[in-house]
């Protein structure tokens, strides 16, 4: 009888050990076995107003190379994750395991977005570019930035608010709110306008916003960065003499047609505060979001006597500069002749 009892006990121990080993293997698989077959890091997105666990599982399976979505579901259930989802942009890395990913998701441990924006003309273009990269709705940004009262609380108005956005690469969380993003851009703007730049703007007798407005005109006038300081110097000469800027890009902005290749007399007559042929001084706001290079070109403009400029007739994107009107007219005649020869109307 004792032998049978010992035998049964031994068998029981073996069974328990085997069951324990199986359970341990299952637990290990749930927690630590690589479950995401990827060649590079992928990102999954969870929206604040659409925290759908099933949708997340589909995204993990279809886009993030999840090998065994059922194992992920089981562990997520054990850890009560489906009812405690956080919004954000989360990285799924090659051979990541369920345990690591769930920790990241539960803690809201996001990977920041590298936010960029450049070559922006209109406020709507800016808000669309930002919205494309973040969870923010475009209308939420536009309703704020296009509102004079809101913009004035930041030291701008609806026409000048674009100047607050300094093109660069910024790391922000994907689910940042519209207000927090704008606050961040204001801090970056204040940091950009350091003591040195403010001093140079003061020497020009311009505010930072006015410098940005002029920089926007300079950048639209020439596509050749090494001409920026020369063009800036020309416009500063005109401003100091009380001459209208007569900048063709401001006319395109006033007309609302940036594809114009030839500015005609009818375009020069368009009534708009942005038409610098009709109105002296700077336009009321930037005609694009100026780059750091453009702003610094104004602050460090080239000192010369040029008052006139005309695109070169070789269509290189460069300009012929002139001190006198007669010299400018000769340059303009050459350019018009080439326009006619090419059939550009």
XYZ file of C-alpha atoms in Angstrom:
345
model
C 0.000 0.000 0.000
C 2.855 2.318 0.891
C 4.519 1.562 -2.454
C 1.335 2.481 -4.353
C 1.003 5.700 -2.397
C 4.604 6.650 -3.120
C 4.120 5.829 -6.781
C 0.957 7.922 -6.983
C 2.736 10.750 -5.199
C 5.614 10.587 -7.660
C 3.211 10.623 -10.599
C 1.388 13.568 -9.058
C 4.609 15.468 -8.652
C 5.541 14.752 -12.264
C 2.128 15.906 -13.482
C 2.256 19.063 -11.377
C 5.759 19.767 -12.587
C 4.717 19.199 -16.191
C 1.658 21.415 -15.799
C 3.805 24.046 -14.130
C 6.302 23.863 -16.971
C 3.541 24.213 -19.547
C 2.008 27.120 -17.662
C 5.436 28.683 -17.328
C 6.038 28.298 -21.036
C 2.662 29.858 -21.799
C 3.341 32.699 -19.377
C 6.765 33.233 -20.903
C 5.233 33.259 -24.368
C 2.586 35.745 -23.319
C 5.116 38.033 -21.729
C 8.538 37.744 -23.282
C 8.553 35.928 -26.618
C 9.073 38.308 -29.578
C 5.633 38.833 -31.093
C 6.182 41.538 -33.704
C 7.951 40.617 -36.909
C 9.206 43.894 -38.332
C 12.208 45.079 -40.292
C 11.847 48.616 -38.910
C 9.948 50.453 -36.195
C 6.267 51.076 -36.904
C 3.850 53.379 -35.104
C 0.301 52.834 -33.938
C -2.092 55.692 -33.224
C -4.808 55.855 -30.588
C -7.189 58.815 -30.798
C -8.623 60.449 -27.707
C -12.189 60.168 -28.972
C -11.760 56.684 -30.477
C -10.080 54.340 -28.003
C -11.060 51.085 -29.671
C -9.137 48.011 -28.502
C -10.337 45.866 -31.408
C -9.195 48.518 -33.868
C -5.804 48.637 -32.150
C -5.476 44.850 -32.434
C -6.279 45.047 -36.157
C -3.626 47.722 -36.600
C -1.063 45.672 -34.695
C -1.823 42.632 -36.834
C -2.042 44.373 -40.213
C 0.566 47.117 -39.872
C 2.867 46.148 -37.014
C 3.554 42.516 -37.912
C 1.939 40.942 -34.840
C 2.531 37.171 -35.060
C -0.035 36.045 -32.475
C -2.661 38.686 -31.810
C -4.596 36.293 -29.546
C -1.640 36.160 -27.132
C -1.563 39.955 -27.056
C -5.325 40.036 -26.409
C -5.049 37.547 -23.520
C -2.273 39.461 -21.765
C -4.025 42.795 -22.368
C -7.150 41.330 -20.742
C -5.192 40.099 -17.712
C -3.727 43.560 -17.281
C -7.113 45.310 -17.760
C -5.717 47.401 -20.592
C -8.770 47.551 -22.925
C -10.655 49.709 -20.422
C -7.665 51.955 -19.663
C -6.327 52.938 -23.071
C -4.394 56.182 -23.454
C -4.255 58.236 -26.636
C -0.978 58.780 -28.425
C 1.555 57.656 -30.999
C 3.355 54.528 -29.876
C 6.406 52.821 -31.349
C 6.331 49.074 -32.086
C 9.900 47.884 -32.558
C 11.246 44.777 -34.341
C 10.927 41.639 -32.182
C 9.212 43.536 -29.390
C 7.319 41.352 -26.894
C 3.803 41.792 -25.556
C 4.982 42.730 -22.062
C 7.140 45.630 -23.257
C 4.511 46.953 -25.655
C 1.718 46.770 -23.080
C 3.849 48.606 -20.545
C 4.396 51.323 -23.122
C 0.706 51.551 -23.996
C -0.536 51.477 -20.392
C 1.871 54.213 -19.302
C 1.143 56.403 -22.337
C 4.856 56.256 -23.139
C 4.842 57.879 -26.572
C 7.593 58.438 -29.095
C 7.674 62.166 -29.947
C 6.858 63.368 -33.458
C 9.567 65.340 -35.250
C 7.342 68.219 -36.283
C 8.424 70.185 -39.361
C 6.909 72.900 -41.520
C 8.424 74.991 -44.291
C 7.520 76.501 -47.665
C 4.206 77.699 -46.220
C 2.344 80.674 -47.671
C -1.179 80.754 -46.241
C -2.395 80.305 -42.687
C -4.621 77.473 -43.887
C -1.580 75.757 -45.405
C 0.199 76.010 -42.057
C -2.661 74.574 -40.013
C -3.114 71.759 -42.552
C 0.605 70.876 -42.378
C 0.543 70.787 -38.587
C -2.685 68.787 -38.477
C -1.266 66.220 -40.895
C 1.495 65.440 -38.402
C -0.496 65.599 -35.160
C -3.789 64.490 -33.641
C -5.028 68.101 -33.655
C -7.934 68.923 -35.958
C -7.073 71.569 -38.526
C -10.202 73.575 -37.661
C -9.136 73.751 -34.004
C -5.884 75.435 -34.991
C -7.388 77.665 -37.658
C -10.179 78.926 -35.392
C -7.564 80.056 -32.871
C -4.882 81.459 -35.141
C -7.399 83.169 -37.414
C -8.989 84.979 -34.469
C -7.627 88.474 -33.796
C -8.408 88.392 -30.075
C -6.630 85.056 -29.575
C -3.655 86.155 -31.703
C -3.424 89.463 -29.862
C -3.131 87.594 -26.562
C 0.140 86.250 -27.981
C 1.350 89.630 -29.249
C 0.236 89.231 -32.889
C -2.915 89.535 -34.973
C -4.545 87.267 -37.547
C -2.383 88.798 -40.300
C 0.941 88.504 -38.455
C 0.472 85.273 -36.453
C 2.383 83.270 -39.094
C 5.515 85.121 -37.974
C 5.330 83.271 -34.640
C 6.086 79.950 -36.332
C 9.831 79.618 -36.858
C 10.526 76.760 -39.324
C 12.605 74.114 -37.610
C 12.298 70.532 -36.398
C 10.501 70.258 -33.062
C 9.880 67.177 -30.963
C 6.307 67.142 -29.636
C 3.895 64.437 -28.601
C 1.404 63.454 -31.288
C -1.608 64.037 -29.014
C -0.566 67.531 -27.929
C -3.529 69.913 -27.725
C -3.923 72.925 -30.011
C -3.393 75.355 -27.119
C -0.292 73.539 -25.862
C 1.204 73.456 -29.359
C 0.654 77.188 -29.807
C 2.183 77.838 -26.386
C 5.201 75.773 -27.423
C 5.602 77.720 -30.673
C 5.416 80.999 -28.736
C 8.211 79.825 -26.407
C 10.315 78.818 -29.417
C 9.657 82.221 -31.007
C 10.723 84.058 -27.853
C 13.876 81.932 -27.627
C 14.679 82.563 -31.292
C 14.458 86.309 -30.836
C 17.440 86.425 -28.529
C 19.296 89.525 -27.396
C 21.534 89.565 -30.478
C 18.684 89.373 -32.996
C 16.616 91.934 -31.086
C 19.575 94.319 -31.107
C 19.969 93.962 -34.881
C 16.244 94.521 -35.402
C 16.541 97.634 -33.243
C 19.346 98.936 -35.459
C 16.977 98.551 -38.418
C 14.248 100.305 -36.431
C 12.048 97.296 -37.029
C 10.117 95.022 -34.717
C 10.711 91.266 -34.970
C 7.371 90.948 -36.771
C 8.369 93.591 -39.313
C 11.660 91.781 -39.899
C 9.720 88.568 -40.527
C 7.364 90.334 -42.933
C 10.280 91.710 -44.952
C 12.014 88.306 -44.849
C 8.888 86.706 -46.294
C 8.955 89.121 -49.237
C 12.683 88.509 -49.772
C 12.203 84.734 -49.867
C 9.323 84.980 -52.321
C 11.327 87.353 -54.519
C 14.316 85.070 -55.047
C 14.845 81.325 -54.928
C 18.607 81.792 -54.570
C 19.545 81.996 -50.877
C 22.834 83.793 -51.494
C 20.790 86.687 -52.939
C 18.704 87.064 -49.748
C 20.980 89.663 -48.067
C 21.280 91.686 -51.298
C 17.523 91.728 -51.903
C 16.950 92.584 -48.245
C 19.360 95.515 -48.563
C 17.530 96.761 -51.653
C 14.158 96.771 -49.918
C 15.622 98.441 -46.836
C 17.019 101.171 -49.108
C 13.565 101.714 -50.597
C 11.859 101.786 -47.213
C 14.319 104.346 -45.897
C 13.709 106.597 -48.899
C 9.947 106.342 -48.572
C 9.688 104.483 -51.871
C 7.070 101.746 -52.321
C 8.554 98.255 -52.269
C 6.922 97.381 -55.602
C 7.543 93.699 -54.912
C 5.897 91.393 -57.439
C 5.368 88.565 -54.897
C 3.104 90.824 -52.846
C 0.985 91.328 -55.961
C 0.692 87.572 -56.455
C -0.375 87.291 -52.818
C -2.934 90.065 -53.279
C -4.307 88.459 -56.435
C -4.261 85.019 -54.810
C -2.556 83.354 -57.769
C 0.960 82.114 -56.983
C 1.317 80.512 -60.399
C 1.568 83.868 -62.189
C 4.690 83.980 -64.307
C 4.179 87.492 -65.592
C 2.816 90.464 -63.650
C 0.630 92.631 -65.872
C -0.736 96.166 -65.360
C -4.136 94.752 -64.415
C -2.513 92.875 -61.542
C -0.767 96.015 -60.302
C -4.151 97.718 -59.968
C -5.678 95.123 -57.639
C -6.744 96.891 -54.461
C -5.259 95.101 -51.475
C -3.143 96.158 -48.495
C -0.683 93.523 -49.729
C -0.201 95.257 -53.090
C 3.066 97.123 -52.509
C 2.731 98.909 -55.835
C -0.301 100.762 -54.459
C 0.685 101.018 -50.796
C 3.959 102.212 -49.314
C 5.706 100.348 -46.545
C 5.482 96.714 -45.588
C 2.400 94.589 -46.218
C 0.254 93.939 -43.110
C 1.600 90.441 -42.567
C 4.076 87.884 -43.891
C 3.294 86.552 -47.359
C 4.862 83.251 -46.297
C 6.321 81.729 -43.140
C 9.907 83.010 -43.435
C 12.831 80.700 -42.749
C 15.599 81.304 -40.239
C 17.924 81.980 -43.177
C 15.537 84.606 -44.552
C 15.135 86.368 -41.207
C 18.863 86.393 -40.579
C 19.443 87.711 -44.117
C 17.346 90.770 -43.255
C 19.106 91.253 -39.924
C 22.487 90.930 -41.674
C 21.549 92.602 -44.948
C 24.152 93.638 -47.512
C 24.822 97.389 -47.527
C 24.767 98.752 -51.089
C 23.060 101.431 -53.195
C 20.709 99.247 -55.233
C 17.111 100.440 -55.541
C 15.874 98.265 -58.406
C 15.926 94.612 -59.350
C 14.696 92.533 -62.238
C 14.826 88.802 -62.905
C 17.684 87.842 -65.171
C 16.733 87.087 -68.726
C 18.476 83.701 -68.555
C 15.724 82.452 -66.168
C 18.375 81.265 -63.718
C 16.310 82.551 -60.808
C 18.881 85.261 -60.180
C 18.436 89.005 -60.574
C 20.025 92.006 -62.200
C 20.359 94.819 -59.657
C 20.483 98.502 -60.510
C 21.102 101.818 -58.799
C 19.329 104.019 -61.361
C 15.932 103.733 -63.007
C 17.430 103.981 -66.492
C 19.709 101.031 -65.783
C 16.753 99.098 -64.373
C 14.649 99.829 -67.449
C 17.334 98.350 -69.679
C 17.367 95.202 -67.521
C 13.575 95.038 -67.599
C 13.512 95.390 -71.389
C 15.827 92.401 -71.753
C 13.659 90.314 -69.427
C 10.401 91.279 -71.188
C 11.940 90.470 -74.565
C 12.809 86.974 -73.317
C 9.289 86.521 -71.904
C 7.863 87.406 -75.315
C 10.313 85.110 -77.101
C 9.258 82.205 -74.874
C 5.579 83.006 -75.296
C 4.986 83.649 -71.606
C 1.903 85.839 -71.238
